[in-house]
Coordinates of C-alpha atoms in Angstrom, one line a residue:
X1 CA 0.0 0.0 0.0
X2 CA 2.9 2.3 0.7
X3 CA 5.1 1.7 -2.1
X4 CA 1.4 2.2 -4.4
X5 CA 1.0 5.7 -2.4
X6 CA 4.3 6.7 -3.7
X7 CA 4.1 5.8 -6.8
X8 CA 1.0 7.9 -7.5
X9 CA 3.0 10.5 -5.8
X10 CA 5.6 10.2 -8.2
X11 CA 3.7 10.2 -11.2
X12 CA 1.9 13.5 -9.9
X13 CA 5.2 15.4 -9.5
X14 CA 6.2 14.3 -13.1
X15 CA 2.6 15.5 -14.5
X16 CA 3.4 18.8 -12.6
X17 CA 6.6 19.2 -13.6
X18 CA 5.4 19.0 -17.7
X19 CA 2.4 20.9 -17.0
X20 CA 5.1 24.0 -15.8
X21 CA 7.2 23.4 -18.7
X22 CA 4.9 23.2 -21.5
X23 CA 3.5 26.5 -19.4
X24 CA 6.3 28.0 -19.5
X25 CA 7.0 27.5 -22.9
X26 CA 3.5 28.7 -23.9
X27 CA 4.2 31.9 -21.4
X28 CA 8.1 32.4 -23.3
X29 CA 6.5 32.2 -26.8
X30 CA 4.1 35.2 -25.6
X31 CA 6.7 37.2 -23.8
X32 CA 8.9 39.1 -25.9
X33 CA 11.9 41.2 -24.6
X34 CA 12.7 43.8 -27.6
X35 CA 15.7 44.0 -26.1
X36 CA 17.0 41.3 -27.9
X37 CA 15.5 42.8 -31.4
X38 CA 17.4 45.9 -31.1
X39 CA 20.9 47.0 -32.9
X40 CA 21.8 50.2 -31.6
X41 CA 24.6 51.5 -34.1
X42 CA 27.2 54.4 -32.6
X43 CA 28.8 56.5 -34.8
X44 CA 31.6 59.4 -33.7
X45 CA 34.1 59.5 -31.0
X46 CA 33.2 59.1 -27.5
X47 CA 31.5 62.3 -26.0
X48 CA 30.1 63.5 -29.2
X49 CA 28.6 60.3 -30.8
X50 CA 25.3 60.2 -31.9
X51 CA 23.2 56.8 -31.9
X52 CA 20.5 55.0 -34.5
X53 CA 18.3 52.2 -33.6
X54 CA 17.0 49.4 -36.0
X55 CA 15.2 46.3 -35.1
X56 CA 15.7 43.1 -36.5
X57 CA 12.2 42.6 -38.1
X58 CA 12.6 39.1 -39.6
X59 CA 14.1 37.3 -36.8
X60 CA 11.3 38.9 -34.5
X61 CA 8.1 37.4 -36.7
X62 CA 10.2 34.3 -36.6
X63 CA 10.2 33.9 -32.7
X64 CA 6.7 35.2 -32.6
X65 CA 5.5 32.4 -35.0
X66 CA 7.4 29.4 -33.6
X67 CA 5.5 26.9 -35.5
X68 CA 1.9 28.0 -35.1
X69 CA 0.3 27.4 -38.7
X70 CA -2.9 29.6 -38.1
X71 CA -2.4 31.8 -41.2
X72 CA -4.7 34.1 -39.4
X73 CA -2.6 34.4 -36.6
X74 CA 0.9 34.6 -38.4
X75 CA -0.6 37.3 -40.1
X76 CA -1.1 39.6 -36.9
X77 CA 2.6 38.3 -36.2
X78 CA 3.5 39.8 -39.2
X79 CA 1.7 43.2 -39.0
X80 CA 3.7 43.3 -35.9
X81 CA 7.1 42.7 -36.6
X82 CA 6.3 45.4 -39.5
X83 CA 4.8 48.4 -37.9
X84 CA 6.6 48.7 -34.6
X85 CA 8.9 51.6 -34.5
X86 CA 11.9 52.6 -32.3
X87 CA 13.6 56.0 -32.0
X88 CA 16.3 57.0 -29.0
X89 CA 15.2 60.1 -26.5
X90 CA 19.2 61.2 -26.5
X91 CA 20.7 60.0 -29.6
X92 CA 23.3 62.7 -29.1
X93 CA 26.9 63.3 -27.4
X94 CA 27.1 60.2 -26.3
X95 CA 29.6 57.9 -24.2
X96 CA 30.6 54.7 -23.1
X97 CA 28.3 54.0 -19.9
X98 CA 25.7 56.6 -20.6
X99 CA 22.2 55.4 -20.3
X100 CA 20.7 55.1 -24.1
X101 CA 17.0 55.9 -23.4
X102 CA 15.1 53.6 -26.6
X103 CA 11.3 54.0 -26.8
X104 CA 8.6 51.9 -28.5
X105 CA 5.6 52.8 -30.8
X106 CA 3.1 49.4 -31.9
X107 CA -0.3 48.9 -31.6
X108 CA -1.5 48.0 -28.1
X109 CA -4.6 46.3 -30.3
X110 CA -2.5 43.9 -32.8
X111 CA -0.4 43.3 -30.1
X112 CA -3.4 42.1 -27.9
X113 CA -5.2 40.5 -30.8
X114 CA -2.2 38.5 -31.1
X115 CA -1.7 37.4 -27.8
X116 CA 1.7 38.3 -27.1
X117 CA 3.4 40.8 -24.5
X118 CA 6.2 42.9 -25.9
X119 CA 7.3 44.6 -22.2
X120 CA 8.0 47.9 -21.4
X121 CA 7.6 51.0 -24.4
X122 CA 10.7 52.7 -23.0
X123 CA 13.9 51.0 -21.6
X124 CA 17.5 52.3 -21.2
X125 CA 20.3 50.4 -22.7
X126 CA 24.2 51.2 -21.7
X127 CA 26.5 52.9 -24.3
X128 CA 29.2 50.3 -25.3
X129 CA 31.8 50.3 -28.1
X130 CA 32.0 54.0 -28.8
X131 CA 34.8 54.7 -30.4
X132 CA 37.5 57.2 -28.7
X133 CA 37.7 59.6 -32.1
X134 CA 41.2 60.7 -33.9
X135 CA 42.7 63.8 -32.5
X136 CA 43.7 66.5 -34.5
X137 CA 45.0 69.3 -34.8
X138 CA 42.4 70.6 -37.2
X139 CA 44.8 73.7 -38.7
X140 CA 47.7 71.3 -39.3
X141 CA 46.7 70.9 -42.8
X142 CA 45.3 74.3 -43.3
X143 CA 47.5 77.2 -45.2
X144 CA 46.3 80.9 -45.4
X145 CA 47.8 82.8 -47.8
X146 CA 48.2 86.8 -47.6
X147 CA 48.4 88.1 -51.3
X148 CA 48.6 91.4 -52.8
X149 CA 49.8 94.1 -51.3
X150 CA 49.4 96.4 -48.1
X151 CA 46.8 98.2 -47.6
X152 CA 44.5 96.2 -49.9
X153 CA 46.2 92.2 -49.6
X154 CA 43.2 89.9 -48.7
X155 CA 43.9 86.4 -47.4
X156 CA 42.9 83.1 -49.1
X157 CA 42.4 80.0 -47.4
X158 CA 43.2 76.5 -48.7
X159 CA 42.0 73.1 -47.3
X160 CA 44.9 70.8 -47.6
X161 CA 43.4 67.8 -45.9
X162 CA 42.9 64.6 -47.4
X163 CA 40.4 62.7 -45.1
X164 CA 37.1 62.6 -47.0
X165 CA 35.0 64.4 -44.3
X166 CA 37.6 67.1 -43.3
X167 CA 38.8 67.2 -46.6
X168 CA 34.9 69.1 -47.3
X169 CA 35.3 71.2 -44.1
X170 CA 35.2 75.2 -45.0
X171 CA 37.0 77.4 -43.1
X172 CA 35.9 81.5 -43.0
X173 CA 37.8 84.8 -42.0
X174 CA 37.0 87.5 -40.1
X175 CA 38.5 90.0 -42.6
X176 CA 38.9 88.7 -45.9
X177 CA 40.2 91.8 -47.7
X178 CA 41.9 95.6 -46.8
X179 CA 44.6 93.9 -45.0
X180 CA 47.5 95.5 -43.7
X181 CA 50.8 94.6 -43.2
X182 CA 50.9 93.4 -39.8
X183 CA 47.7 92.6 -39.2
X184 CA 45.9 89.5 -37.3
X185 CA 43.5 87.9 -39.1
X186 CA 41.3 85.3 -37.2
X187 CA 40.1 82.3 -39.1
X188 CA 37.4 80.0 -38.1
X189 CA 36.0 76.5 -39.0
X190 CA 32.7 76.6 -39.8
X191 CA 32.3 73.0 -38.7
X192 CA 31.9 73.1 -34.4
X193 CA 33.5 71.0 -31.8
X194 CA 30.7 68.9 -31.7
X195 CA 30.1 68.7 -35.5
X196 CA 34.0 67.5 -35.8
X197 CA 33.5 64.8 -32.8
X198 CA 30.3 63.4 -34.1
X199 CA 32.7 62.7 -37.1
X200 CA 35.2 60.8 -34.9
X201 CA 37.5 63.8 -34.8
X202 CA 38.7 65.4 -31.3
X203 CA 40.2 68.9 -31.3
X204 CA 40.1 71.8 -28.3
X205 CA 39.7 74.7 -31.2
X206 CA 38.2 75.7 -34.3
X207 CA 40.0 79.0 -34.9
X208 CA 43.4 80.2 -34.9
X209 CA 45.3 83.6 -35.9
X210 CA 47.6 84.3 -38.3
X211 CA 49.7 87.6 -39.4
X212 CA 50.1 89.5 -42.0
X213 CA 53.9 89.5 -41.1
X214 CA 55.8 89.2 -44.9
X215 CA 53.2 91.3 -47.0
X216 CA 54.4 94.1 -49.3
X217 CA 53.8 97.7 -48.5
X218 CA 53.1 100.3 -51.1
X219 CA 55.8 102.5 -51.5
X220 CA 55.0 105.7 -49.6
X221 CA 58.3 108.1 -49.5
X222 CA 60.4 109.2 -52.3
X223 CA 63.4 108.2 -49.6
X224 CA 62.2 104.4 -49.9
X225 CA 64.0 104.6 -53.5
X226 CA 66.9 103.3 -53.9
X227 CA 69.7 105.6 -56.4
X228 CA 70.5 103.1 -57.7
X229 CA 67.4 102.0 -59.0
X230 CA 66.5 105.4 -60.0
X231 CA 69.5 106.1 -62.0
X232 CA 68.7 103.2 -63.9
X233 CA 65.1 104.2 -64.6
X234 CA 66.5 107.5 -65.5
X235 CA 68.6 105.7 -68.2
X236 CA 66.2 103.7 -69.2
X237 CA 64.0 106.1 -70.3
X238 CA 66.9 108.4 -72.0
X239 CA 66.9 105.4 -74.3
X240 CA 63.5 105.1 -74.4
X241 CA 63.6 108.6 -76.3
X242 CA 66.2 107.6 -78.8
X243 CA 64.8 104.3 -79.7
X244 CA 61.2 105.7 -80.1
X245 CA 61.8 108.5 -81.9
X246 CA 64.2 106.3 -84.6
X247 CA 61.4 104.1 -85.4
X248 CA 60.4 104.7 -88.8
X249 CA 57.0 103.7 -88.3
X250 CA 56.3 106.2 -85.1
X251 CA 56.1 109.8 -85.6
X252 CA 57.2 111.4 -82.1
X253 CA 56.7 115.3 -82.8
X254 CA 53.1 113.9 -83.9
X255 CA 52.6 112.4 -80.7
X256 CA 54.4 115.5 -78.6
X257 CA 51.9 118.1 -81.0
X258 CA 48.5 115.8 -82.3
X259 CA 49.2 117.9 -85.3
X260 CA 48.8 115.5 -88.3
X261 CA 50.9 117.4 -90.8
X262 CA 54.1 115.8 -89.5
X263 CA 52.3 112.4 -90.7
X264 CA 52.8 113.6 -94.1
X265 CA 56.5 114.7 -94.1
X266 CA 59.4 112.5 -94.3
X267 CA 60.1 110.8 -91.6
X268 CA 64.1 110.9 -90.6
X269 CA 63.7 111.8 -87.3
X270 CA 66.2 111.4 -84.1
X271 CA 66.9 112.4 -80.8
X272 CA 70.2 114.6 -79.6
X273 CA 70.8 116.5 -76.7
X274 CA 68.3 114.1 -74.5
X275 CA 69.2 114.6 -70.4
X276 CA 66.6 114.2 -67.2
X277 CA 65.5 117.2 -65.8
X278 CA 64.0 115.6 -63.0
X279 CA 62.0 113.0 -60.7
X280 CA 59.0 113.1 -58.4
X281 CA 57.4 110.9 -56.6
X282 CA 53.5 110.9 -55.7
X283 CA 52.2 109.5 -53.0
X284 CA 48.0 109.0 -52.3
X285 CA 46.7 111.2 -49.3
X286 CA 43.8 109.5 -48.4
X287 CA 43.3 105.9 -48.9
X288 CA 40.0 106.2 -50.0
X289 CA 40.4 108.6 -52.8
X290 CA 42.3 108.0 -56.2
X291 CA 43.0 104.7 -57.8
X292 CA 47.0 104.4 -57.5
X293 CA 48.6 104.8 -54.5
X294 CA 51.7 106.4 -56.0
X295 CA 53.4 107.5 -58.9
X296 CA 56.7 108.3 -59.7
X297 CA 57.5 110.5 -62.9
X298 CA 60.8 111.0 -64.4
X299 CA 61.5 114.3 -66.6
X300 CA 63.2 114.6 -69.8
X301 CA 63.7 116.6 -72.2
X302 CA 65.3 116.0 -75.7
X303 CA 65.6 117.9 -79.4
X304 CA 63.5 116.0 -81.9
X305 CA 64.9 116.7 -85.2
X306 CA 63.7 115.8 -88.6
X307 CA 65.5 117.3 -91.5
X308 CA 66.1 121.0 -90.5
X309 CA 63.6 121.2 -88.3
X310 CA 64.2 120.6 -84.4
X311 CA 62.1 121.1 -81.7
X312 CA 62.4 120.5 -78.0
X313 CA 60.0 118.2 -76.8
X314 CA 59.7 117.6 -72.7
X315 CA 58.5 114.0 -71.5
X316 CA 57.1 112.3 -69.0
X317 CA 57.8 108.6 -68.4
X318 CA 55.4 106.9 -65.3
X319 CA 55.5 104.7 -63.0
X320 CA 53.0 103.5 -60.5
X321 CA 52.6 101.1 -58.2
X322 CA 55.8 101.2 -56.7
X323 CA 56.1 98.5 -53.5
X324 CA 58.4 97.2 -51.1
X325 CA 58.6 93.6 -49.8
X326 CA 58.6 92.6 -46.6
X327 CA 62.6 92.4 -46.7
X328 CA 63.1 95.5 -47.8
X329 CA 63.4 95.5 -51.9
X330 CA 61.7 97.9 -54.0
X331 CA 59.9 97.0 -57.2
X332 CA 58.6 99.4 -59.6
X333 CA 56.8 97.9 -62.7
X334 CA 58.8 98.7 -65.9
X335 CA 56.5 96.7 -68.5
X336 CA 54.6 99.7 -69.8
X337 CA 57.2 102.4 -69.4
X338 CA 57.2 103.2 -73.2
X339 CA 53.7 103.1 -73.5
X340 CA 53.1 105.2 -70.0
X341 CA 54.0 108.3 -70.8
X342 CA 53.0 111.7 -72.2
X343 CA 55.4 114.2 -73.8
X344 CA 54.9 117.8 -75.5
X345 CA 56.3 121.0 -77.0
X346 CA 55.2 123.2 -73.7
X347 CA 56.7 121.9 -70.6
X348 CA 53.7 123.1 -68.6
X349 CA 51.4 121.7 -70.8
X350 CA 53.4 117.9 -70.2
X351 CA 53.9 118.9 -66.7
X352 CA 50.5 119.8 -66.1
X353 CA 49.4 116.1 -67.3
X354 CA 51.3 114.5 -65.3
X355 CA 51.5 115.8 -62.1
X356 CA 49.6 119.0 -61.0
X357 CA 46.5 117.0 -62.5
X358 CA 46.6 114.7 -59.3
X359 CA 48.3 117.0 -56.5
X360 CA 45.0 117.5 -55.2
X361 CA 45.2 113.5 -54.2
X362 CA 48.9 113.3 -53.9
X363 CA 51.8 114.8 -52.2
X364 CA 54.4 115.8 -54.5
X365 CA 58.0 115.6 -54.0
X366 CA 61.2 115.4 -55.7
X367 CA 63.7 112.4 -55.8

């Protein structure tokens, strides 16, 4: 009688025991933790990443089904695994160990038709696996350039990088143009800290100065010219005369008169007696009015003779634009000399053109 008793005891435990599994196999099918559906993806360095969220749709209708073969009911399955959505409350400047707040959107009706439990709509999930970003120094690869000349140069900025994000990085000034020698120029990256790190790039700054240091200045003394550079401008344009006025095909005592009947005389003419009768230098008063900032004149005068005939014709060769580098050499611009200048028969009328039209703009003084 014993030995029967606990044999029926026995049984009963066993029939328990599968009753609770098949239960709780039943009650695991049901229950689903998204967790386990969830990718989150990081992307930038740590501090400054920013996070995205998928769910693994397929392998979630696949759990949910099991092997029921109601159509009716894999059906809702699949509505479900299709519609739910997932977004992240603080998908932004992220780091390792910070609390990734994911929330849920489904239907509380499919979800009910279907007889399943999918937890919680919001859950936290710890940062892992963020990378810790490059660090750079972002103007490493960055080379501003001051061109032209003092008080007008302007700077040009060129990205050098070759990374294909920094590489498209654009980079502004705070004064682009009227730059003076000397001058500090700040330049900025228009990309932020934050913008850089959620790129996987760490730097402390996005500006830096630079100075206009090595720019040329435009010449503004008659003192700043060299003798020896003068003398040969003076000699230059002595030969100037000689060599224009040979030229079979120009006709100088047309160009010193505008009188055309020297157009229609033979034309034999030369230069003799040609000497400089002087030099002066212009510089701009204010910056804001006239178009050159200085001009330097040098004065000849020469007989033009043609046959019998000989006039004395006065001439003025310009130059403009004169500048001095940053260590100190002078350059005046002698490609247009021969072309630059203006010459007549009345001194005052040559002089006039040249130099008291502009005094009102420029000081005047000799070299």
């Amino acid at each position: 009688m014993k030995n029967k008793t606990i044999k029926w005891i026995g049984l009963g435990v066993v029939c328990v025991s599968v009753l609770l599994i098949i239960v709780f196999l039943i009650a695991g099918k049901n229950n689903i933790d998204m967790k386990d559906y969830i990718t989150i993806q990081y992307m930038g360095a740590n501090g400054y990443a920013t996070a995205d969220c998928q769910i693994n749709r397929e392998k979630l209708y696949v759990d949910m089904a099991g092997d029921e073969k109601d159509l009716e009911q894999l059906k809702l399955y699949k509505d479900i695994s299709e519609s739910i959505k997932v977004s992240i409350d603080n998908p932004n400047m992220l780091s390792n160990g910070d609390k990734v707040f994911v929330k849920l959107e489904y239907s509380e009706e499919l979800v009910k038709n279907a007889k399943i439990k999918l937890g919680s709509k919001q859950f936290s999930i710890k940062a892992k696996g963020i990378n810790e970003g490059q660090n750079i120094d972002i103007f490493s690869m960055i080379e501003v350039t001051f061109a032209g000349i003092s008080p007008q140069a302007y700077a040009v900025v060129q990205n050098n990088w070759q990374d294909s994000y920094l590489s498209t990085l654009s980079f502004s000034v705070d004064k682009s143009t009227g730059i003076m020698k000397d001058d500090v120029i700040t330049v900025y990256c228009d990309a932020n800290i934050e913008t850089l790190g959620k790129h996987g790039f760490i730097t402390d700054k996005t500006e830096q100065k630079y100075k206009a240091d090595k720019l040329s200045t435009y010449v503004t003394d008659s003192s700043d010219i060299d003798k020896n550079k003068l003398d040969l401008l003076k000699t230059m344009c002595k030969e100037a005369i000689v060599d224009m006025t040979k030229d079979t095909t120009f006709r100088m005592m047309y160009k010193a008169t505008g009188n055309m009947d020297y157009l229609y005389k033979p034309n034999n003419e030369y230069a003799e007696n040609v000497s400089v009768t002087g030099a002066q230098f212009l510089s701009r008063k204010n910056s804001a009015e006239g178009l050159n900032n200085n001009f330097l004149y040098i004065l000849c005068e020469a007989d033009i003779v043609n046959g019998e005939e000989s006039s004395k014709v006065y001439f003025g060769f310009e130059f403009t634009q004169l500048y001095k580098t940053f260590d100190g050499e002078i350059h005046i611009d002698t490609d247009n000399y021969k072309k630059d200048y203006i010459c007549s028969t009345q001194y005052d009328d040559m002089y006039k053109r040249c130099v008291e039209s502009k005094s009102d703009m420029y000081d005047v003084k000799d070299c």
